[in-house]
Short mmCIF file of C-alpha atoms in Angstrom, two decimals:
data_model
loop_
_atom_site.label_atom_id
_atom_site.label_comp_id
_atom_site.label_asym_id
_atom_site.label_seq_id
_atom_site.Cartn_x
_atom_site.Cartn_y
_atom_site.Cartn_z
CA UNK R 177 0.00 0.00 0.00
CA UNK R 178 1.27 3.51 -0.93
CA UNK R 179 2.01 5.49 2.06
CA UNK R 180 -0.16 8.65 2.41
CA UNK R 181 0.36 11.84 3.74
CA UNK R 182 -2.09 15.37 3.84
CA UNK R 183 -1.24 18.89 3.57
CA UNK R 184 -2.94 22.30 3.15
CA UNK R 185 -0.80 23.08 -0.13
CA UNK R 186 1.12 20.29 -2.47
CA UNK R 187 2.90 22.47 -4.86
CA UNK R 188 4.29 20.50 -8.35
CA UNK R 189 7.39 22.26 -9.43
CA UNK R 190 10.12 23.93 -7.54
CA UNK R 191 11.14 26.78 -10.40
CA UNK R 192 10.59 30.43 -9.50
CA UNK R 193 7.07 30.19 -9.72
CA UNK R 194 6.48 27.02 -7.07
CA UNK R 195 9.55 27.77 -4.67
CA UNK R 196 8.43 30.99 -4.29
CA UNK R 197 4.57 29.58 -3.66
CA UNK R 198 5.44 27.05 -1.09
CA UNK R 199 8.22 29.43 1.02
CA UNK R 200 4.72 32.18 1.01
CA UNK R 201 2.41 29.75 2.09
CA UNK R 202 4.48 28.13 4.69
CA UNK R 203 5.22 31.48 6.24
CA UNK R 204 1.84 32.17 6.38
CA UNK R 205 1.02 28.99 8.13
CA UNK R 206 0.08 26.26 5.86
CA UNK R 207 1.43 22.83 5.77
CA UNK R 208 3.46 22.56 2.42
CA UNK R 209 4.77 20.17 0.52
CA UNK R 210 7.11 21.09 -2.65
CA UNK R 211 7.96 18.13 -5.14
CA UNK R 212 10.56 18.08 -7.61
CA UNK R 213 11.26 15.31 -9.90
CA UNK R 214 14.85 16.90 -11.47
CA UNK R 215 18.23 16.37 -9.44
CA UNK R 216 18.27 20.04 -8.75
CA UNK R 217 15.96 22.40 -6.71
CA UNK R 218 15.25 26.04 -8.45
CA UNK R 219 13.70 24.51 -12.16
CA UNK R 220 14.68 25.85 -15.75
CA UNK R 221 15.51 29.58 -15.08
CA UNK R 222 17.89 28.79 -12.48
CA UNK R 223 19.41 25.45 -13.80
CA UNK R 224 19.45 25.76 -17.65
CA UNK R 225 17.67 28.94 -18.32
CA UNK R 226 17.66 32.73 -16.73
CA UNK R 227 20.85 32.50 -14.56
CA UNK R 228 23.05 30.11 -16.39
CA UNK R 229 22.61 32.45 -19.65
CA UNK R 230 23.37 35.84 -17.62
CA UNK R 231 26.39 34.36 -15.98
CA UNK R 232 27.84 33.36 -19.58
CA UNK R 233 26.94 36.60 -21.24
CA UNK R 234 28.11 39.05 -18.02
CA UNK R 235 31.68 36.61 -18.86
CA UNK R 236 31.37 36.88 -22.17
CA UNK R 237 31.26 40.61 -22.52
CA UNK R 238 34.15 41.05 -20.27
CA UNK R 239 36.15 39.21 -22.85
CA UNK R 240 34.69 40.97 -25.44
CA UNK R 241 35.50 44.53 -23.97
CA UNK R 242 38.89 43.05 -23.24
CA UNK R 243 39.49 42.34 -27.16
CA UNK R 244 37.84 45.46 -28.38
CA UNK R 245 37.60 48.17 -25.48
CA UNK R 246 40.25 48.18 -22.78
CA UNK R 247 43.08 49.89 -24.89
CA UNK R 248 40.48 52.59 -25.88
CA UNK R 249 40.69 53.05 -21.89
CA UNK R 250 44.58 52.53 -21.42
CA UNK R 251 44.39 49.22 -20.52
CA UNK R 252 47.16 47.21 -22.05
CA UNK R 253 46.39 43.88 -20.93
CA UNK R 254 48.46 41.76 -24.00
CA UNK R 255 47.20 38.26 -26.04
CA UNK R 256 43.85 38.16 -24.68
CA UNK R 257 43.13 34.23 -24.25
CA UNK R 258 39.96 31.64 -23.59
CA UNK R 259 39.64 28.97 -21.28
CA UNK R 260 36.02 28.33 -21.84
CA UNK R 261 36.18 25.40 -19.13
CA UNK R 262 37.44 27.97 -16.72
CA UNK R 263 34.10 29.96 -17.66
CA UNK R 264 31.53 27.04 -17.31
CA UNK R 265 32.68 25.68 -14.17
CA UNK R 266 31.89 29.52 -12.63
CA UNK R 267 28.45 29.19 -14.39
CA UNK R 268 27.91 25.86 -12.92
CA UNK R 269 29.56 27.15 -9.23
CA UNK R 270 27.09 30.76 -9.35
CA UNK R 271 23.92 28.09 -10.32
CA UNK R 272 25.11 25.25 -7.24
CA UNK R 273 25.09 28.42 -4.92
CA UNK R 274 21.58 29.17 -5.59
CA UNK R 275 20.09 25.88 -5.47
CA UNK R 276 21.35 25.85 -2.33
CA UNK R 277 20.26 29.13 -1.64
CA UNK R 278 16.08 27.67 -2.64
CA UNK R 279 16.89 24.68 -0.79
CA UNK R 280 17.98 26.75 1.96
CA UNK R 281 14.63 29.07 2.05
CA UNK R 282 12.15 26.07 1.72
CA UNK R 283 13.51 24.27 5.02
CA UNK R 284 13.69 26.98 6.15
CA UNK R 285 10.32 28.10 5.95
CA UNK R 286 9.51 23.95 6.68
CA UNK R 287 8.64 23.36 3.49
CA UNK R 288 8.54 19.54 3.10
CA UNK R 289 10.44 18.55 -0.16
CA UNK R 290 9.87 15.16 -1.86
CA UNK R 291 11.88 14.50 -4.91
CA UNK R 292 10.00 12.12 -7.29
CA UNK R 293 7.57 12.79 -10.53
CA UNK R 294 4.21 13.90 -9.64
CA UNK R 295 1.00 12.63 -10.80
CA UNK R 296 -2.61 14.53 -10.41
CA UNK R 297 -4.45 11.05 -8.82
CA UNK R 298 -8.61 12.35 -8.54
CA UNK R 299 -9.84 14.40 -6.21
CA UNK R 300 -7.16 16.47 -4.27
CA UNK R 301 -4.50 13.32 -4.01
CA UNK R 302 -1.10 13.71 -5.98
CA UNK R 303 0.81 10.36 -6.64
CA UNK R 304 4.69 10.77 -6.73
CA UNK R 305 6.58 8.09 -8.02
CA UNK R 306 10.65 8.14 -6.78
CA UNK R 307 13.66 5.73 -6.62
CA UNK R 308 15.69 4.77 -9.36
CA UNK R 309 13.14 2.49 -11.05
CA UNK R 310 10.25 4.80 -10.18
CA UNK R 311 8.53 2.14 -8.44
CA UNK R 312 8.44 3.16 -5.35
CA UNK R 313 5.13 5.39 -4.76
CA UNK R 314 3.74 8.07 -2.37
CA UNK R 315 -0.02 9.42 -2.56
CA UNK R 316 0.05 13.04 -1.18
CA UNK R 317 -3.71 14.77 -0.16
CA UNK R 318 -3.95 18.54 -0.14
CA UNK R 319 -6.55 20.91 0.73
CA UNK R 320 -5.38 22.40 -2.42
CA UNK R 321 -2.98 21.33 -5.14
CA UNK R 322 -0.83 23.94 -7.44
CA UNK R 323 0.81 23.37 -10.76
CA UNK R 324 4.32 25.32 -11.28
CA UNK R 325 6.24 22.42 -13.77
CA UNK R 326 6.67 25.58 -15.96
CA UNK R 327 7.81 24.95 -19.71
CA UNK R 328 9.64 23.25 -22.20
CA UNK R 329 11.59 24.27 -26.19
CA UNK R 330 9.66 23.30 -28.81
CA UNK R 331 10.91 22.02 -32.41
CA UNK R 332 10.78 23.05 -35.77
CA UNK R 333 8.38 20.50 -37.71
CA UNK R 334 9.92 17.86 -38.62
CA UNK R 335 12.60 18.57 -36.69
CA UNK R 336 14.29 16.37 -33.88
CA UNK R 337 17.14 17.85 -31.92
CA UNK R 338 19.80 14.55 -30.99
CA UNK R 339 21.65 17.16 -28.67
CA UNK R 340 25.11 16.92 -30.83
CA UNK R 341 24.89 18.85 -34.04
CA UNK R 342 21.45 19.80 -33.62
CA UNK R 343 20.59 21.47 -30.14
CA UNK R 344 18.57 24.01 -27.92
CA UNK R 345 18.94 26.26 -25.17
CA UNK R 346 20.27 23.71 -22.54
CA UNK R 347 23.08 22.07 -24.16
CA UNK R 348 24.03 25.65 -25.91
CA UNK R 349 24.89 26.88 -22.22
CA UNK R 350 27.16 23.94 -21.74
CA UNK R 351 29.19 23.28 -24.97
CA UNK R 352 32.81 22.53 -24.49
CA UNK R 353 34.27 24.28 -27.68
CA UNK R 354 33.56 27.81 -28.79
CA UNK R 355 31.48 26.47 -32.68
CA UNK R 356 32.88 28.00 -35.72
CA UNK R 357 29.62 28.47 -37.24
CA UNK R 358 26.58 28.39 -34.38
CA UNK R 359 23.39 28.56 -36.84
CA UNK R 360 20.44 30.02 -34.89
CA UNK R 361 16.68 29.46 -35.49
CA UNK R 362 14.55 31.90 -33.53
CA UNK R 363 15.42 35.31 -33.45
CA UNK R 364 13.72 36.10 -29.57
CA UNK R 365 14.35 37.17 -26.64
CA UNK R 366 16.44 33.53 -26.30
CA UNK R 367 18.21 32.93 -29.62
CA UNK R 368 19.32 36.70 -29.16
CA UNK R 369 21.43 36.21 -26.25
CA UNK R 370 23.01 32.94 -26.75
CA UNK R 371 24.08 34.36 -30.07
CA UNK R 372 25.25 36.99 -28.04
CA UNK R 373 27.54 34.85 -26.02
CA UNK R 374 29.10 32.48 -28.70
CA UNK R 375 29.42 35.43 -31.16
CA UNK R 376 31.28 37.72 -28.63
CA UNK R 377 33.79 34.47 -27.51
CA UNK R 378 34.46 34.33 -31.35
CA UNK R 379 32.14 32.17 -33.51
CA UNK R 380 30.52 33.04 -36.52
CA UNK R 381 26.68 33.56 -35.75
CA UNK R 382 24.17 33.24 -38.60
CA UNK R 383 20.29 33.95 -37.04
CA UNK R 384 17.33 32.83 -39.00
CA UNK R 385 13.79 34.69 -38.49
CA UNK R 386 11.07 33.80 -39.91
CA UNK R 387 9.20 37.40 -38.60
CA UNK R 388 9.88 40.33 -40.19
CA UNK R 389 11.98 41.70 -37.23
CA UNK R 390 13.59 40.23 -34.47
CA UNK R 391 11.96 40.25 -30.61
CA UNK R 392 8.75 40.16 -32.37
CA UNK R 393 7.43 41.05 -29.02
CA UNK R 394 9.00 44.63 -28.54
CA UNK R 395 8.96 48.12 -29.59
CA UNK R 396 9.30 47.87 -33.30
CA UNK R 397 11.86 51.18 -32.91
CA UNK R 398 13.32 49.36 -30.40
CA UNK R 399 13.63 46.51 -32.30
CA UNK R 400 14.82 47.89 -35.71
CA UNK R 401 18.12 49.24 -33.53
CA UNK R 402 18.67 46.25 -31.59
CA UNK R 403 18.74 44.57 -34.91
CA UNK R 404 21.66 47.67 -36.19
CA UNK R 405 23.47 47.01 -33.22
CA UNK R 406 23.63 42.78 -33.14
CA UNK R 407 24.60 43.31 -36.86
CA UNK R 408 27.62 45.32 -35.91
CA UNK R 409 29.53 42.60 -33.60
CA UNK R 410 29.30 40.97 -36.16
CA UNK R 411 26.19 38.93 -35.75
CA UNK R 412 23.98 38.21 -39.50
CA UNK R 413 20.51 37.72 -39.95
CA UNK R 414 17.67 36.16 -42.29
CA UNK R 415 14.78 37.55 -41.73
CA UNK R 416 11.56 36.62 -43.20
CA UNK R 417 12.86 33.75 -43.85
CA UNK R 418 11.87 29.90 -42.30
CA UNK R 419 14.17 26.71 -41.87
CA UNK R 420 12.65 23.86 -44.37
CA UNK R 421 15.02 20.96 -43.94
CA UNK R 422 18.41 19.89 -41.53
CA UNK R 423 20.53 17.46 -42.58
CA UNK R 424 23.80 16.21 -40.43
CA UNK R 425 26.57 14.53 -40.29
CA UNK R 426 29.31 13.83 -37.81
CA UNK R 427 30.97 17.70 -38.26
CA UNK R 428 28.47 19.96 -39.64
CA UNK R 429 24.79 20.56 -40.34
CA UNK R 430 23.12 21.63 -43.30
CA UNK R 431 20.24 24.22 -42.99
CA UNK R 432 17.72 24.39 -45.87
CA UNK R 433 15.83 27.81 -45.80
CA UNK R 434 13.06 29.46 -47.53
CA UNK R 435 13.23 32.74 -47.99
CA UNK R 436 10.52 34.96 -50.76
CA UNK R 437 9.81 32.02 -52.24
CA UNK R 438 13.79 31.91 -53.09
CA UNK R 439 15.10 28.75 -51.59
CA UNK R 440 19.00 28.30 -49.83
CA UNK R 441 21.00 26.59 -47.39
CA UNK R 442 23.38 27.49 -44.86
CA UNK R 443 26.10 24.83 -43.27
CA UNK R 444 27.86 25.20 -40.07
CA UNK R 445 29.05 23.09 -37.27
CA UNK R 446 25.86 23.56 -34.99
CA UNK R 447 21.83 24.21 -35.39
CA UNK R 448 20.44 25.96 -32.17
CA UNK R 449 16.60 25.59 -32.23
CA UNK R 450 15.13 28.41 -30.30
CA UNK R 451 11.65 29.03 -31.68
CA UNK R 452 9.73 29.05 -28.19
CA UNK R 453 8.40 27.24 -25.38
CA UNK R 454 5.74 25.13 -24.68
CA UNK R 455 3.58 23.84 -21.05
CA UNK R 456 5.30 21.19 -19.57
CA UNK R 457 2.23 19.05 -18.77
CA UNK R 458 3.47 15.74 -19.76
CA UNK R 459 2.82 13.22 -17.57
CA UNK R 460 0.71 15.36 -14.99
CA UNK R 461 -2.77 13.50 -15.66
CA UNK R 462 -4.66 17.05 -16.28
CA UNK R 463 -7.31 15.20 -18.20
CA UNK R 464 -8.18 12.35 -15.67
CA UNK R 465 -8.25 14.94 -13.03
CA UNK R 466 -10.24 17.29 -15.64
CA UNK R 467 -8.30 20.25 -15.57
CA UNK R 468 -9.45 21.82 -18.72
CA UNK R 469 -6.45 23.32 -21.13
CA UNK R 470 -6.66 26.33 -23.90
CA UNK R 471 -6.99 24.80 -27.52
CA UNK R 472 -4.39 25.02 -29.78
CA UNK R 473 -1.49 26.16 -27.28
CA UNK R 474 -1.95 23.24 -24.44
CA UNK R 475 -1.78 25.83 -22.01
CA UNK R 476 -4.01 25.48 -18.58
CA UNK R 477 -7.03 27.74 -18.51
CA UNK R 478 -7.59 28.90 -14.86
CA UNK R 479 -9.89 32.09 -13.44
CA UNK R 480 -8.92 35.24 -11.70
CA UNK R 481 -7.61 33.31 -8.65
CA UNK R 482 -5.75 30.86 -11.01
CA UNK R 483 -7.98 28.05 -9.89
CA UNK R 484 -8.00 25.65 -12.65
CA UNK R 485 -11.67 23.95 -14.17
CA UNK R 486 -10.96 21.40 -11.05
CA UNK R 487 -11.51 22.57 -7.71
CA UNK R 488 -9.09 22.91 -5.85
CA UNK R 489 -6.47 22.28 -8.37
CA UNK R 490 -4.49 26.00 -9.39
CA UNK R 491 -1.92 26.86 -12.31
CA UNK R 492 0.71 29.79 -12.56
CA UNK R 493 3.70 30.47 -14.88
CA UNK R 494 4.25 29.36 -18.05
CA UNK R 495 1.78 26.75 -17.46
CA UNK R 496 -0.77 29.34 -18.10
CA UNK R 497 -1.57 31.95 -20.75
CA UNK R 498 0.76 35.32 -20.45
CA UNK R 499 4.39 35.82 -21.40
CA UNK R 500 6.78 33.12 -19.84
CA UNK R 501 8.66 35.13 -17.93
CA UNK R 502 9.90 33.88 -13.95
CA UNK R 503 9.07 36.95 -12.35
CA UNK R 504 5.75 36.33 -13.99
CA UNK R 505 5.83 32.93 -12.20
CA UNK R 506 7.22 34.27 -9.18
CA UNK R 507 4.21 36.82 -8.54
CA UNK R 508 1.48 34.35 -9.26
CA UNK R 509 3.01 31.82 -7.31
CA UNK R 510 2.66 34.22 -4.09
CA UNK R 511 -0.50 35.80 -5.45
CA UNK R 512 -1.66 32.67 -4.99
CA UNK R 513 -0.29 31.32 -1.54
CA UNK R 514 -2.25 34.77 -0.06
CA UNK R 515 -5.69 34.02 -1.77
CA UNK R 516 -5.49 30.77 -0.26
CA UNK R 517 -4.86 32.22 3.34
CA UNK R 518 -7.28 34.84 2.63
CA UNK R 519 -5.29 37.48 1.96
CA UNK R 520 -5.92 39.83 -1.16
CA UNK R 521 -4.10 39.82 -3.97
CA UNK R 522 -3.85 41.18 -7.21
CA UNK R 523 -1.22 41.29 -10.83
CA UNK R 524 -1.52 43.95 -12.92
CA UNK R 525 -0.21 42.35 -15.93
CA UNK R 526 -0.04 45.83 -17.66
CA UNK R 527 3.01 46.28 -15.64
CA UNK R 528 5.78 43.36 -16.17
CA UNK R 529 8.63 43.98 -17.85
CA UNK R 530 10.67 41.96 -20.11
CA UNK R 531 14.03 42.02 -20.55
CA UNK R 532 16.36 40.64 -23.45
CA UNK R 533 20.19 40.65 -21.78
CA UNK R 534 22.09 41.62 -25.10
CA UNK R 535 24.79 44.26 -25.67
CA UNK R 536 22.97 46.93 -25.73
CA UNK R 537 20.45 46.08 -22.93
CA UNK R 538 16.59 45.77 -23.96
CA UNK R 539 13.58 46.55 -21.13
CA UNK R 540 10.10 47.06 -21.61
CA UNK R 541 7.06 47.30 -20.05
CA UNK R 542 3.57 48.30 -21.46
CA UNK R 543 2.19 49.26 -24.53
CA UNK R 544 3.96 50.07 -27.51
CA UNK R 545 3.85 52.92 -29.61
CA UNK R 546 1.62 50.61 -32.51
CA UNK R 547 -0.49 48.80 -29.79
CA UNK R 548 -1.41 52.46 -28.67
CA UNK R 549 -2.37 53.64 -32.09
CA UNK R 550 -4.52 50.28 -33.09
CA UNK R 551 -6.37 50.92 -29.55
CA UNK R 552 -6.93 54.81 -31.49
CA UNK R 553 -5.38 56.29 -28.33
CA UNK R 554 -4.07 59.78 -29.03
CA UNK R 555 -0.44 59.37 -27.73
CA UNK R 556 3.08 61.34 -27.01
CA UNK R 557 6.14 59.99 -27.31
CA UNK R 558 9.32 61.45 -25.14
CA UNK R 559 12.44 59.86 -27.21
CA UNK R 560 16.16 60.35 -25.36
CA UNK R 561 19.47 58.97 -26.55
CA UNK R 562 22.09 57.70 -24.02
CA UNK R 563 24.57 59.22 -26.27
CA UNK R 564 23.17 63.18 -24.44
CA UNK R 565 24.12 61.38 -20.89
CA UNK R 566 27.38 61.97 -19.16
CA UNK R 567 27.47 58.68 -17.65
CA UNK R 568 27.24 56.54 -20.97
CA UNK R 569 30.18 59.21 -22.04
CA UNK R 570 31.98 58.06 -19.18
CA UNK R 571 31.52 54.62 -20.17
CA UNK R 572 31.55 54.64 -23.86
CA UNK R 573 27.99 53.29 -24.09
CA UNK R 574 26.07 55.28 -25.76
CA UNK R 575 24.38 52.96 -28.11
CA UNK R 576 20.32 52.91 -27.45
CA UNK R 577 17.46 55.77 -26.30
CA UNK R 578 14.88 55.38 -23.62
CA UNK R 579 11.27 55.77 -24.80
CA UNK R 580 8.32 56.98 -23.14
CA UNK R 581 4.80 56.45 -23.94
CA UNK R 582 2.32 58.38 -22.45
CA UNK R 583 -1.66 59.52 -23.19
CA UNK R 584 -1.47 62.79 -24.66
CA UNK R 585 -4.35 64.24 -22.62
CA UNK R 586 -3.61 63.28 -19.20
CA UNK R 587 0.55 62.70 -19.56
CA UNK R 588 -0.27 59.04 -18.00
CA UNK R 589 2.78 56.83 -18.60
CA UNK R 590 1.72 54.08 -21.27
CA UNK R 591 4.58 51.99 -22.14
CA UNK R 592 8.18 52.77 -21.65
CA UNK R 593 10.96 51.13 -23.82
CA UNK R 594 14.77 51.23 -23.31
CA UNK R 595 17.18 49.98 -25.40
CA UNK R 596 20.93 51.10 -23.90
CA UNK R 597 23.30 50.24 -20.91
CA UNK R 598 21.72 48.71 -17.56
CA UNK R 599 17.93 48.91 -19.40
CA UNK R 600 17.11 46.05 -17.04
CA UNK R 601 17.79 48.18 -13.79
CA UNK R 602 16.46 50.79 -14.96
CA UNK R 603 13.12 50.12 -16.73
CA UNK R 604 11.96 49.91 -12.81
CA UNK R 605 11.40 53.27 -12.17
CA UNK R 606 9.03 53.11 -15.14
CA UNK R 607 7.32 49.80 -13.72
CA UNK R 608 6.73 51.45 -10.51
CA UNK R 609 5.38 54.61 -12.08
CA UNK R 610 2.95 52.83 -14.10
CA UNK R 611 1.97 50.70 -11.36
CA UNK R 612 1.13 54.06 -9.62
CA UNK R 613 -0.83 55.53 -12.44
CA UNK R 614 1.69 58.09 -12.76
CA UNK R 615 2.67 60.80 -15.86
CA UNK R 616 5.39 61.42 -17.68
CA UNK R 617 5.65 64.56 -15.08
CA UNK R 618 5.97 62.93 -12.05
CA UNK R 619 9.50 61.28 -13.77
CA UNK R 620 10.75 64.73 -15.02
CA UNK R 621 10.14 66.18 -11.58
CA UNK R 622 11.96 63.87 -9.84
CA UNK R 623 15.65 64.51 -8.88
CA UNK R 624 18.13 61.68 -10.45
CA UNK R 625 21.52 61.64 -9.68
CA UNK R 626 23.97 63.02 -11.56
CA UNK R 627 25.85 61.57 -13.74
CA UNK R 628 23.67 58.00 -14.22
CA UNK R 629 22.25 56.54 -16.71
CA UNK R 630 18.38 56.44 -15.34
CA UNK R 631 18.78 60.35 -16.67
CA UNK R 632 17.88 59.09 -20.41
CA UNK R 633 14.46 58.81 -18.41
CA UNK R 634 13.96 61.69 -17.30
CA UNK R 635 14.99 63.66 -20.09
CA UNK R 636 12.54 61.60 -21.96
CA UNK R 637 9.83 62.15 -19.40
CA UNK R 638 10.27 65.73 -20.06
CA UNK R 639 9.85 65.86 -23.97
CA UNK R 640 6.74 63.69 -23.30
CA UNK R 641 5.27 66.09 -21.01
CA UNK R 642 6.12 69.03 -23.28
CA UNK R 643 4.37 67.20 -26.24
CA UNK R 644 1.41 66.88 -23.61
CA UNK R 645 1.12 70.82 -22.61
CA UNK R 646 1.79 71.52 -25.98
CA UNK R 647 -1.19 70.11 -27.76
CA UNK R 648 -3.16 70.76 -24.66
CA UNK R 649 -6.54 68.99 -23.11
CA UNK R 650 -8.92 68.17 -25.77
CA UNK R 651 -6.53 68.23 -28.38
CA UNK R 652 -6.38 64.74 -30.23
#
């Protein structure tokens, strides 16, 4: 007979999104169990995804200012060398630390972890299966049950990656050799910044797009630079343009592509496959426990207090619709812990940023400036370069502008988009303005210190708020 146990809170997934869940509802006094079927504690952002690809790109663009900057700065340092294995063992030593770090917080709270894969069993039981067979079985009962196994790459049709010539994100944060040719397919927020790291360690990067522009997601301004600027270190792209057909053999790949009806190919040493992410539901049981999903994306449909069609059974993260993002995760996953305990709370999904970690820096949160025209919304737009701030002097980054987007007749901050030197610090003032219901004045009015670059802001806060007063209330 399985051995049973019963908690207030069984929480499936221990990635930003469920570690973050079960430490909340612990703390507020539930009895919490956290199970996580992977060696590792802290899921894909912070074993193969958001922190393993920061480390490698903060590394990577030290070497690539030592090549290209440092004598600019007087900074003779000589033959400027890679040890790549060097490198990955301080990407693997920075991720160790903060699965330790998770592991730390959830006992600490008394969060009960059991390792094993987890299976929605009827009702409000949860059957984990562990050892080394999988045989050996646990059924779990909770008061409530909440799904955080996040998300998974998807393929090209047709397309199998076999992990050696043709890969994705995971094994392109681990490969042992800089590639001469990395071949990239997916020209997001993803494919942009591992082609960032292998291109600035020295390979030849070749991305492929099948959109007309690249972070299909962002400011198309935005977007049209970041593209100028990737193109400059020496990154190329094809854009409208779709992979058809890979073919490989033991030391190269061969890339058929469609582009205009003109047809091509492309050979190099590896394919990267980074053309999105998809719910990782397999092996859950959502239909036997009838936990209804969207059609056509496999994504979980839940309500307002991310309660699934089951009761009692709740979804958050990349499980459900909205941008996969792990401070998305994060804030449902304690959203969630308070409803449960009674305590309100609310995510204003107007307000979360995204961030793509290339050379120049890209944030943004809120509309952009086409959303706000097909919503017919009579706009202003505040544009600053970094290039007019002393601090990006100082530094030599000056590439990028900071954006504001606000309503024309009441100055209310829209959107705000920053593409330029520490964009991911400081697109927070603009996150916390919006969240405030704040205008483009209240940014211009505020004192920033001088020299920094969170100036590009305010300088662009103040043309916005001039193109408010002058076409004046009423004035569309």
């Amino acid at each position: 007979m399985p051995q049973k146990e019963t908690y207030d809170l069984i929480v499936i997934g221990s990635g930003p999104g469920g570690y973050v869940a079960a430490a909340r509802a612990s703390q507020l006094g539930m009895k919490v169990a956290c199970i996580e079927k992977a060696s590792n504690l802290g899921g894909t952002c912070l074993n193969v995804g958001c922190i393993p690809s920061k480390v490698l790109l903060d590394s990577s663009e030290y070497f690539y200012q030592a090549k290209t900057e440092f004598a600019e700065h007087g900074i003779k340092t000589g033959r400027i060398s890679l040890d790549l294995a060097t490198m990955m063992a301080r990407k693997e030593k920075v991720v160790n630390d903060l699965v330790k770090n998770v592991q730390s917080l959830l006992e600490r709270s008394k969060v009960t972890i059991i390792r094993g894969a987890a299976r929605l069993a009827g009702g409000r039981e949860v059957s984990v299966s562990g050892g080394d067979d999988g045989a050996t079985e646990t059924v779990l009962t909770g008061e409530a049950i909440l799904l955080a196994t996040g998300s998974t790459p998807t393929s090209l049709p047709g397309i199998t990656p076999d992990g050696d010539r043709i890969i994705q994100s995971s094994q392109a944060l681990s490969l042992k050799t800089v590639p001469k040719h990395l071949i990239v397919a997916g020209g997001g927020y993803i494919g942009l910044e591992l082609s960032s790291v292998w291109a600035r360690l020295g390979a030849k990067v070749t991305v492929i797009e099948m959109l007309s522009q690249i972070a299909g997601t962002m400011d198309n301004q935005v977007a049209r630079n970041l593209l100028r600027y990737l193109s400059k270190q020496g990154i190329s792209f094809q854009l409208n343009t779709r992979v058809t057909n890979v073919k490989t053999t033991k030391s190269n790949v061969k890339v058929d592509i469609l582009s205009k009806e003109k047809e091509d190919s492309i050979e190099g040493d590896l394919l990267l496959i980074a053309v999105g992410r998809k719910p990782n539901t397999e092996g859950l049981g959502l239909e036997a426990a009838g936990v209804d999903t969207v059609p056509n994306t496999g994504q979980i449909a839940v309500n307002a207090s991310f309660e699934t069609s089951a009761k009692g059974i709740y979804a958050i993260g990349d499980l459900i619709p909205g941008p996969p993002l792990a401070h998305k995760a994060s804030a449902e996953g304690k959203a969630v812990a308070e409803l449960l305990t009674g305590l309100p709370a609310e995510i204003n999904y107007n307000t979360i940023p995204s961030v793509i970690y290339t050379a120049p820096e890209v944030a943004s949160v809120g509309l952009t400036q086409d959303e706000a025209k097909q919503k017919d919304m009579p706009i202003c737009v505040g544009t600053y370069p970094f290039a007019g701030t002393g601090r990006a002097r100082c530094l030599n980054q000056i590439d990028g502008f900071a954006k504001l987007i606000t309503h024309a007749k009441t100055d209310q901050l829209l959107g705000a988009h920053i593409i330029g030197p520490r964009a991911s610090e400081i697109i927070a003032e603009c996150v916390l303005a919006m969240e405030f219901a704040g205008a483009a004045e209240d940014i211009a009015r505020t004192i920033h210190g001088h020299p920094t670059f969170s100036e590009a802001v305010q300088e662009a806060a103040v043309l916005a708020t001039e193109c408010t007063v002058a076409r004046g209330p009423g004035k569309d």
